CSV table of C-alpha atoms in Angstrom, one decimal:
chain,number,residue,atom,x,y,z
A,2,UNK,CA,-25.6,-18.7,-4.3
A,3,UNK,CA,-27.7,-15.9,-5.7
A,4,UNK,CA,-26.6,-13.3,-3.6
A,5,UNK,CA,-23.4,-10.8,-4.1
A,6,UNK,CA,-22.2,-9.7,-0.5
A,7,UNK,CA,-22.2,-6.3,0.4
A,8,UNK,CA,-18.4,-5.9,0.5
A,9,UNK,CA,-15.4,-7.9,-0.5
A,10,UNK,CA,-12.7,-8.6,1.6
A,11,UNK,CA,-10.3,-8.5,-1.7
A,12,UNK,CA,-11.1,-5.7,-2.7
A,13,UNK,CA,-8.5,-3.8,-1.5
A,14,UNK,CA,-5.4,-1.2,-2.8
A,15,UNK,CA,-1.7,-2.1,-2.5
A,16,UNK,CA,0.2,1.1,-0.6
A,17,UNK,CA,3.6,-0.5,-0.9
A,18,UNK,CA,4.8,-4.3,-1.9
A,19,UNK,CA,7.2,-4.2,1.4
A,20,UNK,CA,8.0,-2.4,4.4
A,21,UNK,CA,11.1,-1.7,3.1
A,22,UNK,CA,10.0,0.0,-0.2
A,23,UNK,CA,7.2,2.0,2.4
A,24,UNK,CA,10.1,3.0,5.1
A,25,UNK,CA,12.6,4.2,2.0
A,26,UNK,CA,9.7,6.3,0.5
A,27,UNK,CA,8.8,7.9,4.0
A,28,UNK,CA,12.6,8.7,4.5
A,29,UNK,CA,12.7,10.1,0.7
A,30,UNK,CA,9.3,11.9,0.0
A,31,UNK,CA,7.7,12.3,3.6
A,32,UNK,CA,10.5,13.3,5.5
A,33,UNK,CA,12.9,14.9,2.8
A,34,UNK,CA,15.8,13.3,3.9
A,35,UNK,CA,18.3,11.5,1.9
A,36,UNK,CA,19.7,7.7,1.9
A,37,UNK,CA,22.2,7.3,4.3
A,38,UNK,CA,21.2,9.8,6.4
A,39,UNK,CA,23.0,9.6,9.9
A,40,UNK,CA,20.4,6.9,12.2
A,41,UNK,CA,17.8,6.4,9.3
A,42,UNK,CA,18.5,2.9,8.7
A,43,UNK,CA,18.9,2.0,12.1
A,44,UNK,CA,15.7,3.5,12.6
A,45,UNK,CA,13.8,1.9,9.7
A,46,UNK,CA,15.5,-1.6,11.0
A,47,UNK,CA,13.6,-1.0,13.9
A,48,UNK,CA,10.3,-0.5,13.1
A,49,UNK,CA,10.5,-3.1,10.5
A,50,UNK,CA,11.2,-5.1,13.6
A,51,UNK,CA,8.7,-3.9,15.8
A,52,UNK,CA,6.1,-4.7,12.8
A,53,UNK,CA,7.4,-7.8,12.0
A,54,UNK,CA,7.0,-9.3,15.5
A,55,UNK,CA,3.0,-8.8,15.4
A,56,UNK,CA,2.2,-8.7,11.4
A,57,UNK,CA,5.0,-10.8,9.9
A,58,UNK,CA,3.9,-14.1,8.1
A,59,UNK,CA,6.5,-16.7,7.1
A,60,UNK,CA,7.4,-16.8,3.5
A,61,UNK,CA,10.3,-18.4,1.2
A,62,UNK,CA,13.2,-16.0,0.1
A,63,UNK,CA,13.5,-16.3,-3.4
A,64,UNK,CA,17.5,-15.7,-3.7
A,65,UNK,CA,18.1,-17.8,-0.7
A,66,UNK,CA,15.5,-20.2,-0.1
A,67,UNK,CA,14.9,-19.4,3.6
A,68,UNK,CA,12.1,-19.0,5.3
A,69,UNK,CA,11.8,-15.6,6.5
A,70,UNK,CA,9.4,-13.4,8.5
A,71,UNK,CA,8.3,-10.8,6.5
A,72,UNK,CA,5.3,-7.9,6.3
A,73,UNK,CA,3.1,-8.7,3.6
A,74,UNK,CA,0.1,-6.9,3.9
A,75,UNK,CA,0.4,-2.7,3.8
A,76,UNK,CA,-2.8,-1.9,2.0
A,77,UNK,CA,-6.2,0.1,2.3
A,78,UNK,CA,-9.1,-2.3,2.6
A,79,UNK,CA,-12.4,-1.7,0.2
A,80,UNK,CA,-13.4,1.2,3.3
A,81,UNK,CA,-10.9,3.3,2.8
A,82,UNK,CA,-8.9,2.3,6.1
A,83,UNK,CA,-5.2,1.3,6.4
A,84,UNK,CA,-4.1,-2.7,7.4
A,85,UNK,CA,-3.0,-2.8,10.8
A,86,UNK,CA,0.2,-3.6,9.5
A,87,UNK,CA,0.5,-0.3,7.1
A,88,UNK,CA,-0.8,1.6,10.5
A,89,UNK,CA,1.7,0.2,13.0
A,90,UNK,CA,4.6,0.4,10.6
A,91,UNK,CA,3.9,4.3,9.7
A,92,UNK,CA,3.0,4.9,13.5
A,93,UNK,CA,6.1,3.9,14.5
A,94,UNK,CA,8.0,5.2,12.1
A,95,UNK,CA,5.9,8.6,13.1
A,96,UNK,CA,5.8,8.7,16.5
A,97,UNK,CA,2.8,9.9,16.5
A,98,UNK,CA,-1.0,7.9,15.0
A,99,UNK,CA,-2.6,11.4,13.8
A,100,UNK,CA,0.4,12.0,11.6
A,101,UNK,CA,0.7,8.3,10.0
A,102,UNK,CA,-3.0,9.0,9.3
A,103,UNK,CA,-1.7,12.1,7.2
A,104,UNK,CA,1.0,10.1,5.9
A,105,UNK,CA,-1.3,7.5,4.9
A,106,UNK,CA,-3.5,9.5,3.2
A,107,UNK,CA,-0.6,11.5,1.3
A,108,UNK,CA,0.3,7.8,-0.5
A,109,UNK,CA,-3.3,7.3,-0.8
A,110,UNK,CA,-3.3,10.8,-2.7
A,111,UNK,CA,-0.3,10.0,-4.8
A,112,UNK,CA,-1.7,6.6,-5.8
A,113,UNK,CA,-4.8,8.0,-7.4
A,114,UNK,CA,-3.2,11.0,-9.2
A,115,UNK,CA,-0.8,8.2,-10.9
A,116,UNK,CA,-3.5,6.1,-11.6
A,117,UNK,CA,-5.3,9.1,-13.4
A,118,UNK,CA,-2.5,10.2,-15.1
A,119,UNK,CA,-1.8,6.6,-16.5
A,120,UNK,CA,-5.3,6.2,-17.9
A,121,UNK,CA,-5.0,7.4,-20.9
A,122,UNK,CA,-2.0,5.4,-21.6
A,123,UNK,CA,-4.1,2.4,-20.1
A,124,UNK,CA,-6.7,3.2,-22.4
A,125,UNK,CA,-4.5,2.9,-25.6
A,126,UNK,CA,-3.1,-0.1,-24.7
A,127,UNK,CA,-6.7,-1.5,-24.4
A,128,UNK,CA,-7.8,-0.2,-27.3
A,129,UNK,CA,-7.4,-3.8,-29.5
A,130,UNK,CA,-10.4,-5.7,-26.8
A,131,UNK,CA,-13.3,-6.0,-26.9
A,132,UNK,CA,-15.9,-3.6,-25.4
A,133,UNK,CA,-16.4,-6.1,-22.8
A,134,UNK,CA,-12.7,-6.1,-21.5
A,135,UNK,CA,-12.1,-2.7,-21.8
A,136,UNK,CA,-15.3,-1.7,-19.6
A,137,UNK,CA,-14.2,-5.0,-17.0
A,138,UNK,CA,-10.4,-2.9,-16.8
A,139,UNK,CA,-12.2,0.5,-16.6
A,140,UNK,CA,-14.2,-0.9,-13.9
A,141,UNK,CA,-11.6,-2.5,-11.6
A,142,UNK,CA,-9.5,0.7,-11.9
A,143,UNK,CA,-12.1,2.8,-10.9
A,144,UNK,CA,-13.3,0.3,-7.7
A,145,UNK,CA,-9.4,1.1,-7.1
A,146,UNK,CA,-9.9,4.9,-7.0
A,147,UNK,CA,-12.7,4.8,-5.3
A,148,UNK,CA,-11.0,3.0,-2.4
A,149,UNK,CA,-8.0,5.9,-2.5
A,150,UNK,CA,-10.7,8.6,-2.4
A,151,UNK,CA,-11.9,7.4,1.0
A,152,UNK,CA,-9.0,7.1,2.6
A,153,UNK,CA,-9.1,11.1,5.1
């Protein structure tokens, strides 16, 4: 003990809670095109697929009790750089690793401005802790931007 490492392997951002959600917001915001879409699913099915088969850990499904492979971990680590599973999944869903870079970065972008725009609201809703707790939240938000600002 006595020493605080220069990096934390937790310290990371969430992009997206599932490939799905990340595949439906590429399809939506990214590439402008709507649900449904002639070969989009398809598609999507297939690179959540391809993912699955090199990043998917088992887990239970809630609504069925199952165990399922599934693709846990699309985040940017404390550096600013995308999981491997966040960077296959938009690669193949680009076709190409300079644009999922870009496409990275544009959810990276859209992360921070909503967490920017939410903190005043944050900071009403803290306003009833102590100085302590409010500082410890402003703190661990801003850690979070900081990680969004690297990202290129």
């Amino acid at each position: 003990h006595g020493f605080v490492p220069s990096t934390n392997p937790h310290n990371r951002v969430l992009l997206f809670p599932n490939a799905t959600e990340a595949l439906d917001w590429y399809q939506t915001v990214v590439a402008n095109v709507p649900f449904g879409a002639p070969g989009w699913d398809k598609e999507k099915e297939r690179v959540r697929e391809t993912t699955r088969k090199t990043f998917g850990t088992y887990a239970v499904d809630g609504r069925t009790g199952l165990r399922r492979r599934v693709i846990q971990d699309l985040y940017l680590r404390e550096d600013g750089v995308a999981s491997g599973s966040a960077r296959m999944l938009f690669e193949e869903m680009c076709g190409d690793e300079a644009y999922a870079s870009e496409v990275i970065a544009r959810r990276a972008k859209e992360l921070r401005r909503e967490m920017e725009e939410s903190t005043p609201a944050v900071d009403a809703a803290l306003a009833a802790l102590s100085q302590h707790s409010r500082e410890l939240v402003r703190r661990y938000r801003q850690r979070k931007m900081d990680i969004l600002s690297r990202v290129e």
